[in-house]
Structure formats: structure tokens, C-alpha cells
CSV table of C-alpha atoms in Angstrom, one decimal:
chain,number,residue,atom,x,y,z
C,1,MET,CA,13.3,9.1,-15.4
C,2,VAL,CA,16.9,7.8,-15.6
C,3,VAL,CA,17.2,4.6,-14.1
C,4,ILE,CA,21.1,2.8,-13.8
C,5,ARG,CA,21.5,-0.5,-12.2
C,6,MET,CA,24.9,-1.1,-11.1
C,7,THR,CA,27.3,-4.0,-10.7
C,8,PHE,CA,30.4,-3.3,-9.1
C,9,PHE,CA,32.9,-4.6,-6.4
C,10,SER,CA,32.7,-3.5,-3.1
C,11,THR,CA,35.7,-3.8,-0.6
C,12,ALA,CA,33.8,-3.4,2.3
C,13,LEU,CA,31.2,-6.6,1.6
C,14,ARG,CA,34.5,-8.3,0.2
C,15,MET,CA,32.3,-9.1,-2.9
C,16,THR,CA,30.4,-7.5,-5.8
C,17,THR,CA,27.1,-6.4,-5.0
C,18,ASN,CA,24.0,-4.7,-7.0
C,19,CYS,CA,22.7,-1.1,-6.3
C,20,ASN,CA,20.3,0.9,-8.3
C,21,ILE,CA,19.6,4.7,-8.4
C,22,LEU,CA,16.8,6.8,-9.5
C,23,ILE,CA,17.6,9.8,-11.1
C,24,PRO,CA,14.8,12.3,-12.1
C,25,ASP,CA,15.0,13.8,-15.7
C,26,ASN,CA,13.0,16.6,-17.3
C,27,SER,CA,9.8,15.0,-19.2
C,28,ASN,CA,6.3,15.8,-19.5
C,29,ASP,CA,5.0,13.0,-18.3
C,30,VAL,CA,5.2,14.2,-14.5
C,31,THR,CA,4.9,17.8,-13.3
C,32,PRO,CA,7.5,18.3,-10.3
C,33,ILE,CA,6.5,20.0,-7.3
C,34,CYS,CA,9.8,20.9,-6.3
C,35,ASN,CA,12.1,22.5,-8.6
C,36,GLY,CA,15.4,23.5,-6.5
C,37,GLN,CA,18.5,21.0,-5.6
C,38,TYR,CA,17.6,17.5,-6.0
C,39,LYS,CA,18.0,15.3,-2.3
C,40,THR,CA,18.9,11.9,-2.2
C,41,LEU,CA,17.3,8.9,-0.4
C,42,TYR,CA,19.1,6.0,0.5
C,43,LEU,CA,16.2,3.3,0.1
C,44,LEU,CA,16.6,0.3,2.3
C,45,HIS,CA,15.2,-3.5,1.6
C,46,GLY,CA,13.6,-6.0,3.6
C,47,LEU,CA,14.7,-9.5,4.4
C,48,SER,CA,13.4,-11.2,1.5
C,49,GLY,CA,14.2,-8.6,-0.9
C,50,ASN,CA,16.5,-7.4,-3.1
C,51,ALA,CA,17.9,-3.9,-4.8
C,52,GLU,CA,15.0,-4.3,-7.4
C,53,GLU,CA,11.8,-4.6,-4.8
C,54,TRP,CA,11.2,-0.9,-4.3
C,55,ILE,CA,10.9,-0.5,-8.0
C,56,ARG,CA,9.0,-3.3,-8.5
C,57,PHE,CA,6.2,-3.6,-5.9
C,58,THR,CA,6.1,0.8,-5.9
C,59,LYS,CA,5.2,3.8,-8.0
C,60,LEU,CA,8.6,5.2,-6.8
C,61,GLU,CA,9.5,6.2,-9.6
C,62,TYR,CA,6.7,8.9,-10.4
C,63,TYR,CA,7.5,9.9,-6.5
C,64,ALA,CA,11.1,10.4,-7.1
C,65,LYS,CA,10.3,12.6,-10.1
C,66,LYS,CA,7.5,14.0,-8.4
C,67,PHE,CA,9.3,15.5,-5.4
C,68,GLY,CA,12.4,15.6,-6.7
C,69,TYR,CA,14.7,12.9,-5.1
C,70,ILE,CA,17.7,10.9,-6.4
C,71,ILE,CA,16.9,6.9,-4.7
C,72,VAL,CA,19.5,5.1,-3.9
C,73,MET,CA,18.5,1.0,-3.4
C,74,PRO,CA,21.6,-1.2,-2.3
C,75,GLU,CA,21.8,-4.9,-1.4
C,76,VAL,CA,22.7,-6.7,1.3
C,77,GLY,CA,21.3,-9.8,1.5
C,78,ARG,CA,19.6,-11.1,4.5
C,79,SER,CA,22.2,-8.8,6.9
C,80,PHE,CA,19.8,-6.9,8.9
C,81,TYR,CA,22.2,-3.8,8.1
C,82,THR,CA,24.7,-5.0,10.6
C,83,ASN,CA,28.3,-6.6,11.2
C,84,ILE,CA,28.0,-10.4,10.6
C,85,ASP,CA,31.0,-12.5,9.8
C,86,GLY,CA,33.4,-9.3,9.9
C,87,ILE,CA,30.9,-7.8,7.1
C,88,ASN,CA,30.5,-4.8,8.0
C,89,TYR,CA,26.8,-4.0,5.8
C,90,ALA,CA,26.3,-0.9,8.1
C,91,LYS,CA,29.5,0.7,7.4
C,92,TYR,CA,29.1,0.0,3.4
C,93,ILE,CA,25.3,1.8,3.2
C,94,ALA,CA,27.0,4.9,5.5
C,95,GLU,CA,30.4,5.4,4.2
C,96,GLU,CA,31.9,3.3,1.3
C,97,LEU,CA,28.1,3.7,-1.2
C,98,PRO,CA,28.2,7.3,-0.8
C,99,ASN,CA,32.2,8.0,-1.2
C,100,TYR,CA,31.6,5.8,-4.8
C,101,LEU,CA,28.1,7.8,-5.4
C,102,SER,CA,30.1,10.9,-5.2
C,103,GLN,CA,32.5,9.5,-7.3
C,104,TRP,CA,30.6,8.5,-10.0
C,105,PHE,CA,27.8,10.7,-10.3
C,106,LYS,CA,26.7,14.1,-9.0
C,107,ILE,CA,24.7,13.4,-6.0
C,108,PRO,CA,23.8,15.5,-3.5
C,109,THR,CA,25.9,14.7,0.1
C,110,GLN,CA,24.9,17.3,2.3
C,111,LYS,CA,23.0,16.5,5.4
C,112,GLN,CA,20.5,19.1,4.9
C,113,CYS,CA,19.5,16.7,1.6
C,114,THR,CA,20.4,13.6,2.4
C,115,TYR,CA,17.4,10.7,4.0
C,116,ILE,CA,17.4,7.3,4.7
C,117,ALA,CA,14.1,5.4,4.8
C,118,GLY,CA,13.5,1.3,4.6
C,119,GLU,CA,10.9,-1.2,5.4
C,120,SER,CA,10.5,-4.0,7.3
C,121,MET,CA,14.2,-5.3,8.2
C,122,GLY,CA,15.0,-2.1,5.9
C,123,GLY,CA,13.1,0.0,8.6
C,124,TYR,CA,15.7,-1.5,11.1
C,125,GLY,CA,18.4,-0.7,8.9
C,126,ALA,CA,17.2,3.0,8.6
C,127,LEU,CA,17.1,3.8,12.2
C,128,LYS,CA,20.4,1.4,13.1
C,129,ILE,CA,22.2,3.6,10.1
C,130,GLY,CA,20.6,7.2,10.9
C,131,PHE,CA,21.2,7.1,14.4
C,132,SER,CA,24.7,5.4,14.0
C,133,TYR,CA,25.8,8.7,11.6
C,134,PRO,CA,23.8,11.3,12.8
C,135,LYS,CA,25.9,13.6,10.8
C,136,GLN,CA,24.8,12.5,7.5
C,137,TYR,CA,21.0,12.5,7.8
C,138,GLN,CA,18.5,15.2,8.0
C,139,SER,CA,15.6,12.6,8.8
C,140,ILE,CA,14.7,8.8,9.0
C,141,ALA,CA,11.4,7.0,7.8
C,142,ALA,CA,11.4,3.6,9.3
C,143,LEU,CA,8.2,1.8,7.5
C,144,SER,CA,7.0,-1.4,9.8
C,145,PRO,CA,10.5,-1.7,11.1
C,146,VAL,CA,11.5,-4.4,13.3
C,147,ILE,CA,12.6,-2.8,16.5
C,148,HIS,CA,14.1,-5.6,18.6
C,149,LEU,CA,15.5,-8.4,17.4
C,150,GLU,CA,15.0,-10.5,20.6
C,151,GLU,CA,11.4,-9.6,20.0
C,152,LEU,CA,11.7,-10.7,16.6
C,153,ARG,CA,13.7,-14.2,17.7
C,154,CYS,CA,10.2,-14.9,19.9
C,155,MET,CA,8.3,-14.6,16.9
C,156,VAL,CA,10.4,-16.7,15.0
C,157,GLU,CA,10.7,-19.5,17.7
C,158,ASN,CA,6.6,-18.9,17.9
C,159,LYS,CA,5.8,-19.4,14.3
C,160,VAL,CA,4.5,-16.1,13.9
C,161,PHE,CA,7.2,-15.2,11.7
C,162,GLU,CA,8.3,-17.6,9.5
C,163,GLU,CA,11.0,-16.1,7.2
C,164,MET,CA,13.8,-17.2,9.5
C,165,GLY,CA,14.6,-19.8,11.5
C,166,VAL,CA,15.7,-19.5,15.1
C,167,ASP,CA,19.9,-20.2,13.9
C,168,GLU,CA,19.6,-17.3,11.8
C,169,ILE,CA,18.6,-14.5,14.0
C,170,ASP,CA,20.8,-15.9,16.9
C,171,ARG,CA,23.7,-15.9,14.3
C,172,ILE,CA,23.0,-12.1,14.2
C,173,ILE,CA,21.8,-11.2,17.5
C,174,TYR,CA,25.0,-13.1,18.9
C,175,GLN,CA,27.7,-11.0,16.6
C,176,ASN,CA,26.2,-7.9,17.8
C,177,ASP,CA,25.9,-5.5,20.9
C,178,TYR,CA,23.2,-3.2,19.7
C,179,PHE,CA,20.8,-5.7,18.6
C,180,ASP,CA,17.7,-3.3,19.9
C,181,ILE,CA,17.0,0.1,18.5
C,182,TYR,CA,16.3,1.5,22.3
C,183,LYS,CA,19.9,1.5,22.8
C,184,TYR,CA,20.7,4.1,20.7
C,185,LEU,CA,18.2,6.3,22.5
C,186,ASP,CA,19.6,5.6,25.6
C,187,ASN,CA,23.7,6.9,24.7
C,188,LYS,CA,22.9,10.2,23.1
C,189,PRO,CA,21.3,13.2,23.8
C,190,SER,CA,18.4,13.6,21.6
C,191,LYS,CA,19.2,16.5,19.6
C,192,ASP,CA,22.3,14.6,18.2
C,193,TYR,CA,19.5,12.7,16.2
C,194,PRO,CA,17.9,13.1,13.0
C,195,SER,CA,14.4,13.7,12.9
C,196,VAL,CA,12.3,10.4,12.6
C,197,ILE,CA,9.2,9.1,10.8
C,198,GLN,CA,7.6,6.1,11.7
C,199,LEU,CA,4.2,4.3,9.7
C,200,CYS,CA,3.3,0.7,10.3
C,201,GLY,CA,0.1,-0.9,9.2
C,202,THR,CA,-2.8,-1.6,11.8
C,203,ASP,CA,-2.8,-5.2,10.6
C,204,ASP,CA,0.8,-6.1,10.9
C,205,PHE,CA,2.4,-8.0,13.1
C,206,LEU,CA,5.1,-5.8,14.5
C,207,ILE,CA,2.0,-3.4,15.0
C,208,ASP,CA,2.8,-3.6,19.3
C,209,SER,CA,6.1,-3.4,19.1
C,210,ASN,CA,5.9,-0.2,16.8
C,211,ARG,CA,3.2,1.8,18.9
C,212,LYS,CA,5.7,0.5,22.4
C,213,PHE,CA,8.9,2.1,20.4
C,214,TYR,CA,6.9,5.6,19.6
C,215,HIS,CA,5.7,6.0,22.8
C,216,TYR,CA,9.5,4.8,24.7
C,217,ALA,CA,10.8,7.3,21.6
C,218,LYS,CA,8.6,10.6,21.6
C,219,ASN,CA,10.4,12.0,24.6
C,220,LYS,CA,14.0,11.4,23.5
C,221,ILE,CA,13.7,12.9,19.5
C,222,ASP,CA,11.7,14.4,17.0
C,223,ILE,CA,9.3,11.5,15.8
C,224,THR,CA,6.1,11.4,14.1
C,225,TYR,CA,3.9,8.2,13.9
C,226,ARG,CA,1.1,7.1,11.8
C,227,GLU,CA,-0.6,4.1,11.2
C,228,LEU,CA,-1.9,3.2,7.7
C,229,SER,CA,-5.0,0.6,6.9
C,230,GLY,CA,-3.3,-3.2,6.1
C,231,ASP,CA,-0.6,-5.4,6.8
C,232,HIS,CA,3.4,-5.8,6.4
C,233,GLU,CA,2.7,-5.7,3.0
C,234,TRP,CA,3.7,-3.5,-0.2
C,235,PRO,CA,0.3,-1.6,-0.5
C,236,VAL,CA,1.0,-0.1,2.8
C,237,TRP,CA,4.4,0.3,2.1
C,238,ASP,CA,3.8,2.7,-1.3
C,239,ILE,CA,1.4,4.6,0.9
C,240,ALA,CA,3.9,4.7,3.4
C,241,ILE,CA,6.7,5.8,1.7
C,242,GLN,CA,4.9,8.9,-0.3
C,243,LYS,CA,4.0,9.9,3.4
C,244,ALA,CA,7.4,9.9,4.3
C,245,ILE,CA,9.0,11.8,1.7
C,246,GLN,CA,5.8,14.5,2.1
C,247,TYR,CA,7.4,14.8,5.5
C,248,PHE,CA,10.7,15.2,4.2
C,249,GLU,CA,9.5,18.1,2.2
C,250,LYS,CA,7.5,19.6,5.6
C,251,TYR,CA,4.1,18.9,3.9
C,252,ASP,CA,1.0,18.1,5.8
C,253,ILE,CA,1.1,14.6,5.7
C,254,ASP,CA,-2.5,14.3,7.1
C,255,HIS,CA,-3.9,16.2,4.1
C,256,PHE,CA,-1.5,16.5,1.4
C,257,ARG,CA,-2.6,14.0,-1.6
C,258,LEU,CA,-0.7,13.1,-4.8
C,259,TYR,CA,-4.1,12.0,-6.3
């Protein structure tokens, strides 16, 4: 596995940032399932994470090689992939970063082999960016995603979620017109959007929000929903990202097993 750790200046972010890339190589340690063209997966981190977290906490290298995915892991701080203080984090992920990668590496950019996914805040970002740039992504994977920032604000205020302060989430909400994912589904025909797989742990504090969104979205877009045993934690997301890639590859996610 080729692991590339990049540090470069982003014009969109107006700062130096980090990005990790996994590129499968030929070796005897993993037998690939897919031997065709590599696909590209933009994999987004959560609120307290960075470009390293998916490599640190999952078997992502194995999955990338097994299924033939180049996996791009950018870094956006605690931005919720929104526009804050004039810095457009979504534009960085969807426009500037792909342009850089197409210049520096031979990374597939066609819609039919490009996907976006993330967990928690990254799940929110994957939905937001995937729905904002529907012509770029074949499918979206939202793993335990935040769906509605006003709902999360209530959890922050009531100490259900203590990783943010009220002032921090208010700053994000008040600077963005689209701070909940529902609004995207009300403004475009469903045929314009990528397909979605949504997964959440049954003990996750976001489970009710995820269930509500799925029941709203299922009549508007092509969406698949599954619940996994567990909380808002990495053991769930390690399984969930396997399911997501299997979904992208059109495997039966309820019966296909890697192990």
C-alpha cells in the first residue's frame, strides 16, 4: 500500500493544510476482489479528528487494496465542511483538492468512479458536499451523520453532546443558509442526486435523528439505511465503511463478509 502524507498551501483555505492518500499497490498480502480501474473515495473526518484518524482507527488500508480504492483523506478542522469566516471548506473539498490531485497524481475523476463518505461531522460533510456537487459523485456514504445543526445545538445546550460549546455551533449555523440536510432534498429533483447509504449505531446519540432523516428521504432519493450494533464510535465505523464500499460495488451488504 502506498501511503502519501501531503502538506501544501490551499488557496481556498488560505492556509497550509494536510491530506493523506492511500493508493493500492501490487503485493501478496491482500487478494483484490476488483481488478479493474481504481475508484476514488473522498473520506471525511469527524469533529475532533484530522487527516490521520481513518488510518489510525480502522483497517482502511486493507479495504482500499481489497476493493481497489484510492482513498483521499483531507483535513478541515471543526468547520462542519461549511463556509465560516469567508473560508469555503466545501469548495476546497469539491473543487480545489480534486484539481490538485489530478495535476499531481493519476487519480480517476469521472463521476462513475468517484465517491464521498464520512463519519459524524464527516457524514454531514459528505451529504452536504455530495448534494451540493451532485455531478461529481456516484454515491455518498453517511456514517452516523449529523443531519440538522439546530438539533445538534439542542444536544449541545442540554449537555447530551459536550464536545462543542453553544457559541461554537452558533457561529457555524448563523453563517450558513443551509445548515440542515433536509433543505437540499427540498430544492432539487431526486434524480439529480447521487445514491446514498446511511448507517448508524443503535446506541448512537444521533440514532433518532438518523431514523427521522431516512424516513423523510426514502421517498425523495435513492437511499439505503442500515443500523449496526454499537455507539458513536470507531468499532461501528470500521464495519460501516466496509458496508459502504460494498454498497458502492453493488454487493449484498447484508450477506457479504470479508472475514
